[in-house]
Coordinates of C-alpha atoms in Angstrom, one line a residue:
M1 CA 0.2 0.0 0.1
E2 CA 1.5 3.7 -1.2
R3 CA 1.0 6.1 1.6
I4 CA 2.2 10.0 1.1
I5 CA 2.1 12.4 3.7
D6 CA 1.2 15.7 2.3
K7 CA 3.2 19.1 1.9
P8 CA 2.5 22.7 3.1
Y9 CA -0.3 24.5 1.2
F10 CA 2.2 27.0 -0.3
T11 CA 5.0 24.0 -1.4
Y12 CA 3.9 24.2 -4.9
S13 CA 2.5 27.6 -5.9
V14 CA 3.1 30.5 -8.6
Y15 CA 4.7 32.5 -6.2
T16 CA 7.1 29.6 -4.9
A17 CA 8.0 28.5 -8.6
L18 CA 9.3 31.6 -9.2
S19 CA 12.6 31.0 -7.8
S20 CA 13.2 27.6 -9.1
G21 CA 11.1 28.4 -12.4
L22 CA 7.8 27.6 -14.1
N23 CA 7.9 25.8 -17.2
V24 CA 6.1 27.4 -20.0
K25 CA 5.6 27.2 -24.1
C26 CA 8.1 29.8 -25.9
P27 CA 5.8 32.1 -27.7
K28 CA 7.9 32.1 -30.7
C29 CA 9.0 28.1 -31.3
H30 CA 6.8 26.5 -28.8
G31 CA 9.7 25.0 -27.3
F32 CA 10.8 24.6 -23.7
G33 CA 10.9 27.9 -21.8
I34 CA 11.3 28.5 -18.1
V35 CA 10.0 32.3 -16.4
T36 CA 11.5 33.3 -13.2
A37 CA 11.3 36.9 -11.1
N38 CA 13.2 38.6 -8.7
D39 CA 11.0 41.2 -6.4
N40 CA 10.9 43.6 -9.6
T41 CA 10.9 42.2 -12.7
A42 CA 9.2 38.4 -14.5
F43 CA 11.8 37.0 -17.0
F44 CA 11.4 34.4 -19.3
K45 CA 14.0 32.5 -21.6
C46 CA 13.4 30.0 -24.4
T47 CA 16.0 27.1 -23.9
N48 CA 15.4 26.2 -27.5
C49 CA 15.5 29.4 -29.7
R50 CA 17.1 31.6 -26.4
H51 CA 14.1 34.3 -27.0
T52 CA 13.9 36.1 -24.1
E53 CA 11.3 38.6 -22.5
E54 CA 10.3 40.7 -19.3
K55 CA 7.8 42.5 -17.4
D56 CA 7.9 44.8 -14.7
R57 CA 6.0 43.1 -11.7
T58 CA 5.3 45.9 -10.0
I59 CA 1.8 47.7 -10.1
Y60 CA 1.1 51.1 -10.7
R61 CA -1.6 54.0 -9.9
Y62 CA -2.2 56.5 -12.5
D63 CA -4.1 59.5 -11.5
V64 CA -4.9 62.9 -11.8
H65 CA -4.7 65.1 -8.6
N66 CA -5.5 68.3 -8.4
Q67 CA -7.1 72.0 -6.6
C68 CA -10.2 72.7 -8.6
K69 CA -10.3 75.8 -10.0
C70 CA -13.7 76.0 -9.6
C71 CA -14.9 74.5 -6.4
G72 CA -11.5 75.0 -4.3
R73 CA -11.8 71.3 -3.2
Y74 CA -8.5 68.8 -3.5
Y75 CA -9.4 65.8 -5.7
R76 CA -7.9 62.7 -7.3
V77 CA -9.4 61.0 -10.5
N78 CA -8.0 57.5 -11.2
I79 CA -6.9 57.0 -14.7
Q80 CA -8.1 53.1 -15.6
D81 CA -8.1 53.8 -19.4
E82 CA -4.7 52.2 -20.3
D83 CA -4.5 54.4 -23.4
K84 CA -4.6 57.6 -21.5
Q85 CA -2.3 56.6 -18.4
H86 CA 0.4 57.5 -20.9
F87 CA -0.1 60.5 -21.5
Q88 CA 1.8 63.7 -19.6
V89 CA -1.4 65.8 -18.8
L90 CA -5.4 64.9 -19.2
H91 CA -8.7 66.5 -18.9
V92 CA -10.6 65.3 -16.0
A93 CA -13.6 66.5 -14.8
C94 CA -13.4 67.6 -11.0
P95 CA -15.9 65.1 -9.1
F96 CA -17.5 67.7 -7.0
C97 CA -18.6 70.2 -8.9
K98 CA -17.8 68.8 -12.9
T99 CA -15.8 71.2 -13.8
I100 CA -13.1 70.2 -16.7
M101 CA -9.7 70.9 -16.0
S102 CA -6.1 70.0 -17.3
G103 CA -3.8 68.3 -14.7
K104 CA -0.5 66.6 -14.8
V105 CA -0.8 62.5 -15.0
H106 CA 0.8 61.0 -11.9
K107 CA 2.4 57.7 -12.0
T108 CA 2.5 56.1 -8.5
A109 CA 4.4 52.4 -7.7
E110 CA 1.9 50.7 -5.2
V111 CA 2.6 47.3 -4.9
F112 CA 4.5 44.7 -6.4
S113 CA 2.6 41.7 -8.0
Y114 CA 3.9 38.3 -5.3
T115 CA 1.0 36.0 -6.5
G116 CA -1.3 35.2 -9.0
D117 CA -3.3 32.2 -10.3
I118 CA -3.0 30.1 -13.2
E119 CA -6.0 30.6 -15.5
N120 CA -6.6 28.9 -18.7
G121 CA -3.5 27.4 -18.1
K122 CA -1.3 30.5 -18.7
E123 CA 1.1 31.9 -15.9
P124 CA 0.0 35.3 -14.3
Y125 CA 3.0 37.7 -15.3
L126 CA 3.8 37.0 -19.3
G127 CA 0.4 35.2 -20.2
L128 CA 2.6 32.5 -21.0
E129 CA 1.2 28.9 -21.4
L130 CA 2.1 26.1 -19.0
W131 CA 4.5 23.9 -20.7
F132 CA 3.1 20.6 -18.8
L133 CA -1.0 21.4 -19.8
T134 CA -3.7 19.2 -20.8
F135 CA -7.4 18.6 -20.3
L136 CA -9.6 16.1 -18.7
H137 CA -13.5 16.5 -20.5
N138 CA -12.7 20.2 -21.1
K139 CA -11.1 20.8 -17.8
P140 CA -7.5 21.7 -17.2
V141 CA -4.9 19.1 -16.0
W142 CA -1.5 20.9 -15.4
A143 CA 2.1 21.3 -13.2
L144 CA 3.7 24.5 -12.5
N145 CA 7.2 22.3 -13.2
R146 CA 8.8 19.0 -12.8
E147 CA 8.7 19.2 -9.1
H148 CA 5.1 19.9 -9.1
L149 CA 4.0 17.0 -11.8
A150 CA 6.3 14.9 -9.5
Y151 CA 3.9 15.3 -6.7
L152 CA 0.5 15.3 -8.0
I153 CA 1.8 11.7 -9.5
D154 CA 2.9 10.4 -6.2
Y155 CA -0.2 12.1 -4.1
L156 CA -2.8 11.0 -6.6
S157 CA -1.4 7.5 -7.5
A158 CA -1.2 6.9 -3.2
D159 CA -3.1 4.5 -1.7
L160 CA -3.4 6.3 1.7
R161 CA -3.2 10.4 1.8
E162 CA -2.6 11.8 4.6
K163 CA -2.1 15.4 6.3
P164 CA 0.8 16.0 8.3
F165 CA 0.2 16.4 12.4
S166 CA 2.1 19.4 12.3
I167 CA 0.3 21.1 10.0
P168 CA -3.0 21.6 11.2
K169 CA -5.1 23.6 8.5
K170 CA -4.5 23.3 4.6
T171 CA -2.2 21.2 3.2
Q172 CA -0.8 21.6 -0.8
A173 CA -4.2 19.1 -2.0
D174 CA -6.4 21.4 -1.1
H175 CA -4.9 23.7 -4.1
L176 CA -6.3 20.8 -6.6
P177 CA -10.0 20.9 -8.0
T178 CA -12.6 18.5 -7.1
F179 CA -12.2 16.4 -10.4
M180 CA -8.7 15.7 -9.5
K181 CA -9.1 13.9 -6.1
T182 CA -12.2 12.2 -6.8
A183 CA -11.6 8.4 -7.1
K184 CA -13.5 7.6 -10.4
N185 CA -10.4 10.1 -12.1
R186 CA -7.6 9.3 -9.8
E187 CA -6.3 6.3 -12.4
R188 CA -6.8 8.2 -15.5
I189 CA -5.5 11.4 -14.2
V190 CA -2.3 9.6 -12.8
K191 CA -1.9 8.4 -16.9
I192 CA -2.2 11.5 -18.2
L193 CA 0.3 13.3 -15.9
K194 CA 3.0 10.5 -16.4
D195 CA 2.5 11.0 -20.0
M196 CA 3.4 14.8 -19.4
Q197 CA 6.3 13.8 -17.5
K198 CA 7.9 12.5 -20.8
K199 CA 7.9 15.7 -22.4

């Protein structure tokens, strides 16, 4: 009987995988690539064609703040439209009296984007498709990298899955969607994951 003791909740997350690398498909040649990051920037490098990309992980706020020339009140108008965020000066309406005035667009670093979820099989920083991705009944089955893939195979193929005594709350398996943990699907999913391991 195969037995596995589960891992802590954030053992395999987008954030923790950024140091070892998220495995993705190159947008140019569809070869194997890796996304890593430091505090400020996410980096991509293809191991096949050597294509590279990088993206600032800082989230910026754009606004016009000023004192209204009509009502005298101070105001701040956030600029959500990405096309308008690149202008140096914009005409905006005072939120109190609706007088339209020109004002300087201010760009302020708010926070660093540290976490993110996998959506539609793509990593959250550069929007690149995961290397280990397939579908079962139109539902995505994926792994962040080889280490995560090995964990999924071990966990789902075990006969007995236990929570560690030292971790009273959530474990890594709590990230898994229900359809992956359902007994009727586990054998098929393990086969799919083992096929992906050959890539």
